[in-house]
């Protein structure tokens, strides 16, 4: 009888271990989705200000040169970065809400206020330490749908000013292929729509759309139209 009791106890312990392993994997996957980004790295920072003040960033927010924000090529929107000027050890925390820099040899673009607070305005560019602190997940978006029949495309933005559309197109091309712009007339107003790809099935479009939405882009799956 004791031997049977020991067998049952061993089975229960095995079941408990299996459940704990599964829970560990679930928690690890959900909490480390963005931990693949380096915790600390060094790079060259530049800054942007009045020329872009009030214009749309890649995340859809309007750029405010006096806010603590920055542009980066890879971190998802909402990422909080600690930026330290290695020449004077001054630091600030800023949030990624834009893509860039577009100039080679630079790794991060700071807002005017962020660059000012670490003493980088006069020198224009400088070496900084970049530390990833986490992410504001409010930046994660939901995929929206406008069409139920294909072929499909993914719309990431629509603008009345072509330069805004071109800037988003350039930002998307840092990571994605088949980015294009369509021009359309609606109620007497011209809109420039920034879109990605042509998909025969909604499932195919949805796979990329979810990736974009998770990165922080506002995405809409709609019917594909030939580029004008």
mmCIF file of N, CA and C in Angstrom, residues 88-152:
data_model
loop_
_atom_site.group_PDB
_atom_site.id
_atom_site.type_symbol
_atom_site.label_atom_id
_atom_site.label_comp_id
_atom_site.label_asym_id
_atom_site.label_seq_id
_atom_site.Cartn_x
_atom_site.Cartn_y
_atom_site.Cartn_z
ATOM 1 N N UNK A 88 29.502 64.467 -20.499
ATOM 2 C CA UNK A 88 29.212 65.203 -19.256
ATOM 3 C C UNK A 88 28.387 64.393 -18.258
ATOM 4 N N UNK A 89 28.009 63.173 -18.662
ATOM 5 C CA UNK A 89 27.248 62.248 -17.803
ATOM 6 C C UNK A 89 25.834 62.740 -17.480
ATOM 7 N N UNK A 90 25.326 63.688 -18.256
ATOM 8 C CA UNK A 90 23.940 64.140 -18.063
ATOM 9 C C UNK A 90 22.990 63.155 -18.739
ATOM 10 N N UNK A 91 21.857 62.869 -18.077
ATOM 11 C CA UNK A 91 20.930 61.862 -18.581
ATOM 12 C C UNK A 91 19.498 62.386 -18.606
ATOM 13 N N UNK A 92 18.703 61.829 -19.515
ATOM 14 C CA UNK A 92 17.263 62.087 -19.556
ATOM 15 C C UNK A 92 16.576 60.784 -19.981
ATOM 16 N N UNK A 93 15.295 60.677 -19.676
ATOM 17 C CA UNK A 93 14.474 59.582 -20.174
ATOM 18 C C UNK A 93 13.582 60.121 -21.279
ATOM 19 N N UNK A 94 13.530 59.428 -22.387
ATOM 20 C CA UNK A 94 12.667 59.869 -23.483
ATOM 21 C C UNK A 94 11.909 58.669 -24.041
ATOM 22 N N UNK A 95 10.830 58.954 -24.756
ATOM 23 C CA UNK A 95 9.978 57.895 -25.288
ATOM 24 C C UNK A 95 10.055 57.894 -26.815
ATOM 25 N N UNK A 96 10.185 56.722 -27.397
ATOM 26 C CA UNK A 96 10.297 56.591 -28.853
ATOM 27 C C UNK A 96 8.904 56.762 -29.476
ATOM 28 N N UNK A 97 8.741 57.773 -30.321
ATOM 29 C CA UNK A 97 7.468 57.956 -31.018
ATOM 30 C C UNK A 97 7.665 58.253 -32.501
ATOM 31 N N UNK A 98 8.896 58.017 -32.991
ATOM 32 C CA UNK A 98 9.187 58.339 -34.387
ATOM 33 C C UNK A 98 10.274 57.398 -34.901
ATOM 34 N N UNK A 99 10.426 57.360 -36.219
ATOM 35 C CA UNK A 99 11.480 56.583 -36.857
ATOM 36 C C UNK A 99 12.573 57.526 -37.364
ATOM 37 N N UNK A 100 13.785 57.048 -37.340
ATOM 38 C CA UNK A 100 14.939 57.817 -37.756
ATOM 39 C C UNK A 100 16.145 57.341 -36.948
ATOM 40 N N UNK A 101 17.291 57.977 -37.117
ATOM 41 C CA UNK A 101 17.600 59.039 -38.076
ATOM 42 C C UNK A 101 17.724 58.491 -39.505
ATOM 43 N N UNK A 102 17.538 59.375 -40.475
ATOM 44 C CA UNK A 102 17.674 58.996 -41.875
ATOM 45 C C UNK A 102 19.080 59.259 -42.409
ATOM 46 N N UNK A 103 19.916 59.897 -41.593
ATOM 47 C CA UNK A 103 21.293 60.202 -41.989
ATOM 48 C C UNK A 103 22.207 59.076 -41.513
ATOM 49 N N UNK A 104 23.048 58.587 -42.384
ATOM 50 C CA UNK A 104 23.969 57.520 -42.022
ATOM 51 C C UNK A 104 24.933 57.927 -40.929
ATOM 52 N N UNK A 105 25.351 56.973 -40.103
ATOM 53 C CA UNK A 105 26.302 57.258 -39.054
ATOM 54 C C UNK A 105 25.686 57.791 -37.780
ATOM 55 N N UNK A 106 24.350 57.896 -37.742
ATOM 56 C CA UNK A 106 23.654 58.353 -36.540
ATOM 57 C C UNK A 106 22.692 57.262 -36.086
ATOM 58 N N UNK A 107 22.531 57.143 -34.771
ATOM 59 C CA UNK A 107 21.761 56.027 -34.221
ATOM 60 C C UNK A 107 20.447 56.432 -33.581
ATOM 61 N N UNK A 108 20.338 57.691 -33.153
ATOM 62 C CA UNK A 108 19.115 58.144 -32.497
ATOM 63 C C UNK A 108 18.961 59.644 -32.699
ATOM 64 N N UNK A 109 17.722 60.082 -32.919
ATOM 65 C CA UNK A 109 17.396 61.506 -33.049
ATOM 66 C C UNK A 109 16.626 61.932 -31.811
ATOM 67 N N UNK A 110 17.132 62.911 -31.086
ATOM 68 C CA UNK A 110 16.467 63.418 -29.891
ATOM 69 C C UNK A 110 15.661 64.667 -30.216
ATOM 70 N N UNK A 111 14.589 64.880 -29.480
ATOM 71 C CA UNK A 111 13.877 66.146 -29.607
ATOM 72 C C UNK A 111 14.781 67.270 -29.115
ATOM 73 N N UNK A 112 14.432 68.502 -29.477
ATOM 74 C CA UNK A 112 15.216 69.655 -29.044
ATOM 75 C C UNK A 112 15.355 69.683 -27.525
ATOM 76 N N UNK A 113 14.246 69.448 -26.810
ATOM 77 C CA UNK A 113 14.280 69.521 -25.345
ATOM 78 C C UNK A 113 15.176 68.447 -24.758
ATOM 79 N N UNK A 114 15.108 67.230 -25.304
ATOM 80 C CA UNK A 114 15.938 66.146 -24.797
ATOM 81 C C UNK A 114 17.418 66.443 -25.021
ATOM 82 N N UNK A 115 17.752 66.929 -26.220
ATOM 83 C CA UNK A 115 19.145 67.262 -26.518
ATOM 84 C C UNK A 115 19.634 68.423 -25.659
ATOM 85 N N UNK A 116 18.763 69.403 -25.442
ATOM 86 C CA UNK A 116 19.129 70.563 -24.606
ATOM 87 C C UNK A 116 19.470 70.141 -23.185
ATOM 88 N N UNK A 117 18.663 69.231 -22.638
ATOM 89 C CA UNK A 117 18.849 68.859 -21.233
ATOM 90 C C UNK A 117 20.097 68.015 -20.975
ATOM 91 N N UNK A 118 20.670 67.439 -22.020
ATOM 92 C CA UNK A 118 21.932 66.713 -21.826
ATOM 93 C C UNK A 118 23.114 67.473 -22.446
ATOM 94 N N UNK A 119 22.872 68.754 -22.780
ATOM 95 C CA UNK A 119 23.961 69.619 -23.234
ATOM 96 C C UNK A 119 24.505 69.289 -24.604
ATOM 97 N N UNK A 120 23.602 68.960 -25.546
ATOM 98 C CA UNK A 120 24.065 68.538 -26.864
ATOM 99 C C UNK A 120 23.678 69.495 -27.988
ATOM 100 N N UNK A 121 23.007 70.591 -27.664
ATOM 101 C CA UNK A 121 22.523 71.501 -28.716
ATOM 102 C C UNK A 121 23.679 72.126 -29.480
ATOM 103 N N UNK A 122 24.645 72.654 -28.774
ATOM 104 C CA UNK A 122 25.742 73.350 -29.428
ATOM 105 C C UNK A 122 26.588 72.456 -30.311
ATOM 106 N N UNK A 123 26.856 71.247 -29.870
ATOM 107 C CA UNK A 123 27.707 70.344 -30.642
ATOM 108 C C UNK A 123 26.960 69.635 -31.760
ATOM 109 N N UNK A 124 25.640 69.627 -31.721
ATOM 110 C CA UNK A 124 24.854 69.045 -32.824
ATOM 111 C C UNK A 124 24.702 67.543 -32.742
ATOM 112 N N UNK A 125 25.806 66.840 -32.623
ATOM 113 C CA UNK A 125 25.788 65.379 -32.458
ATOM 114 C C UNK A 125 26.758 65.011 -31.333
ATOM 115 N N UNK A 126 26.601 63.815 -30.826
ATOM 116 C CA UNK A 126 27.510 63.381 -29.781
ATOM 117 C C UNK A 126 27.300 61.924 -29.431
ATOM 118 N N UNK A 127 28.287 61.347 -28.783
ATOM 119 C CA UNK A 127 28.180 59.949 -28.378
ATOM 120 C C UNK A 127 27.334 59.848 -27.114
ATOM 121 N N UNK A 128 26.413 58.876 -27.130
ATOM 122 C CA UNK A 128 25.524 58.689 -25.986
ATOM 123 C C UNK A 128 25.445 57.210 -25.614
ATOM 124 N N UNK A 129 25.060 56.984 -24.363
ATOM 125 C CA UNK A 129 24.716 55.632 -23.921
ATOM 126 C C UNK A 129 23.203 55.510 -23.952
ATOM 127 N N UNK A 130 22.712 54.442 -24.551
ATOM 128 C CA UNK A 130 21.275 54.221 -24.696
ATOM 129 C C UNK A 130 20.894 53.007 -23.849
ATOM 130 N N UNK A 131 20.010 53.224 -22.884
ATOM 131 C CA UNK A 131 19.554 52.139 -22.019
ATOM 132 C C UNK A 131 18.050 51.941 -22.177
ATOM 133 N N UNK A 132 17.661 50.719 -22.486
ATOM 134 C CA UNK A 132 16.243 50.384 -22.642
ATOM 135 C C UNK A 132 15.633 50.141 -21.270
ATOM 136 N N UNK A 133 14.593 50.919 -20.915
ATOM 137 C CA UNK A 133 13.987 50.830 -19.588
ATOM 138 C C UNK A 133 12.661 50.088 -19.577
ATOM 139 N N UNK A 134 12.074 49.870 -20.739
ATOM 140 C CA UNK A 134 10.765 49.224 -20.787
ATOM 141 C C UNK A 134 9.900 49.870 -21.847
ATOM 142 N N UNK A 135 8.595 49.619 -21.763
ATOM 143 C CA UNK A 135 7.708 50.140 -22.792
ATOM 144 C C UNK A 135 6.336 50.493 -22.236
ATOM 145 N N UNK A 136 5.789 51.594 -22.727
ATOM 146 C CA UNK A 136 4.398 51.958 -22.473
ATOM 147 C C UNK A 136 3.547 51.208 -23.491
ATOM 148 N N UNK A 137 2.863 50.153 -23.058
ATOM 149 C CA UNK A 137 2.136 49.303 -23.993
ATOM 150 C C UNK A 137 0.831 49.924 -24.485
ATOM 151 N N UNK A 138 0.526 51.143 -24.027
ATOM 152 C CA UNK A 138 -0.620 51.861 -24.582
ATOM 153 C C UNK A 138 -0.383 52.193 -26.055
ATOM 154 N N UNK A 139 0.872 52.119 -26.489
ATOM 155 C CA UNK A 139 1.199 52.393 -27.888
ATOM 156 C C UNK A 139 0.829 51.230 -28.810
ATOM 157 N N UNK A 140 0.562 50.061 -28.259
ATOM 158 C CA UNK A 140 0.164 48.921 -29.084
ATOM 159 C C UNK A 140 -1.241 49.180 -29.639
ATOM 160 N N UNK A 141 -1.415 48.999 -30.922
ATOM 161 C CA UNK A 141 -2.680 49.307 -31.580
ATOM 162 C C UNK A 141 -3.449 48.029 -31.945
ATOM 163 N N UNK A 142 -4.710 48.218 -32.268
ATOM 164 C CA UNK A 142 -5.557 47.132 -32.752
ATOM 165 C C UNK A 142 -5.654 47.205 -34.274
ATOM 166 N N UNK A 143 -5.751 46.060 -34.904
ATOM 167 C CA UNK A 143 -5.923 46.013 -36.354
ATOM 168 C C UNK A 143 -7.391 46.296 -36.685
ATOM 169 N N UNK A 144 -7.617 47.206 -37.624
ATOM 170 C CA UNK A 144 -8.976 47.515 -38.050
ATOM 171 C C UNK A 144 -9.182 47.027 -39.484
ATOM 172 N N UNK A 145 -10.425 46.754 -39.835
ATOM 173 C CA UNK A 145 -10.747 46.175 -41.140
ATOM 174 C C UNK A 145 -11.784 47.044 -41.852
ATOM 175 N N UNK A 146 -11.539 47.276 -43.145
ATOM 176 C CA UNK A 146 -12.464 48.064 -43.950
ATOM 177 C C UNK A 146 -13.071 47.253 -45.083
ATOM 178 N N UNK A 147 -12.417 46.159 -45.450
ATOM 179 C CA UNK A 147 -12.888 45.352 -46.578
ATOM 180 C C UNK A 147 -12.897 43.879 -46.208
ATOM 181 N N UNK A 148 -13.896 43.161 -46.706
ATOM 182 C CA UNK A 148 -14.005 41.722 -46.481
ATOM 183 C C UNK A 148 -13.639 40.925 -47.726
ATOM 184 N N UNK A 149 -13.396 41.621 -48.832
ATOM 185 C CA UNK A 149 -13.064 40.944 -50.087
ATOM 186 C C UNK A 149 -11.706 41.409 -50.586
ATOM 187 N N UNK A 150 -10.938 40.468 -51.124
ATOM 188 C CA UNK A 150 -9.588 40.768 -51.591
ATOM 189 C C UNK A 150 -9.540 41.168 -53.047
ATOM 190 N N UNK A 151 -8.347 41.431 -53.536
ATOM 191 C CA UNK A 151 -7.075 41.385 -52.780
ATOM 192 C C UNK A 151 -6.997 42.510 -51.742
ATOM 193 N N UNK A 152 -6.129 42.316 -50.741
ATOM 194 C CA UNK A 152 -6.050 43.247 -49.621
ATOM 195 C C UNK A 152 -4.727 43.995 -49.611
#
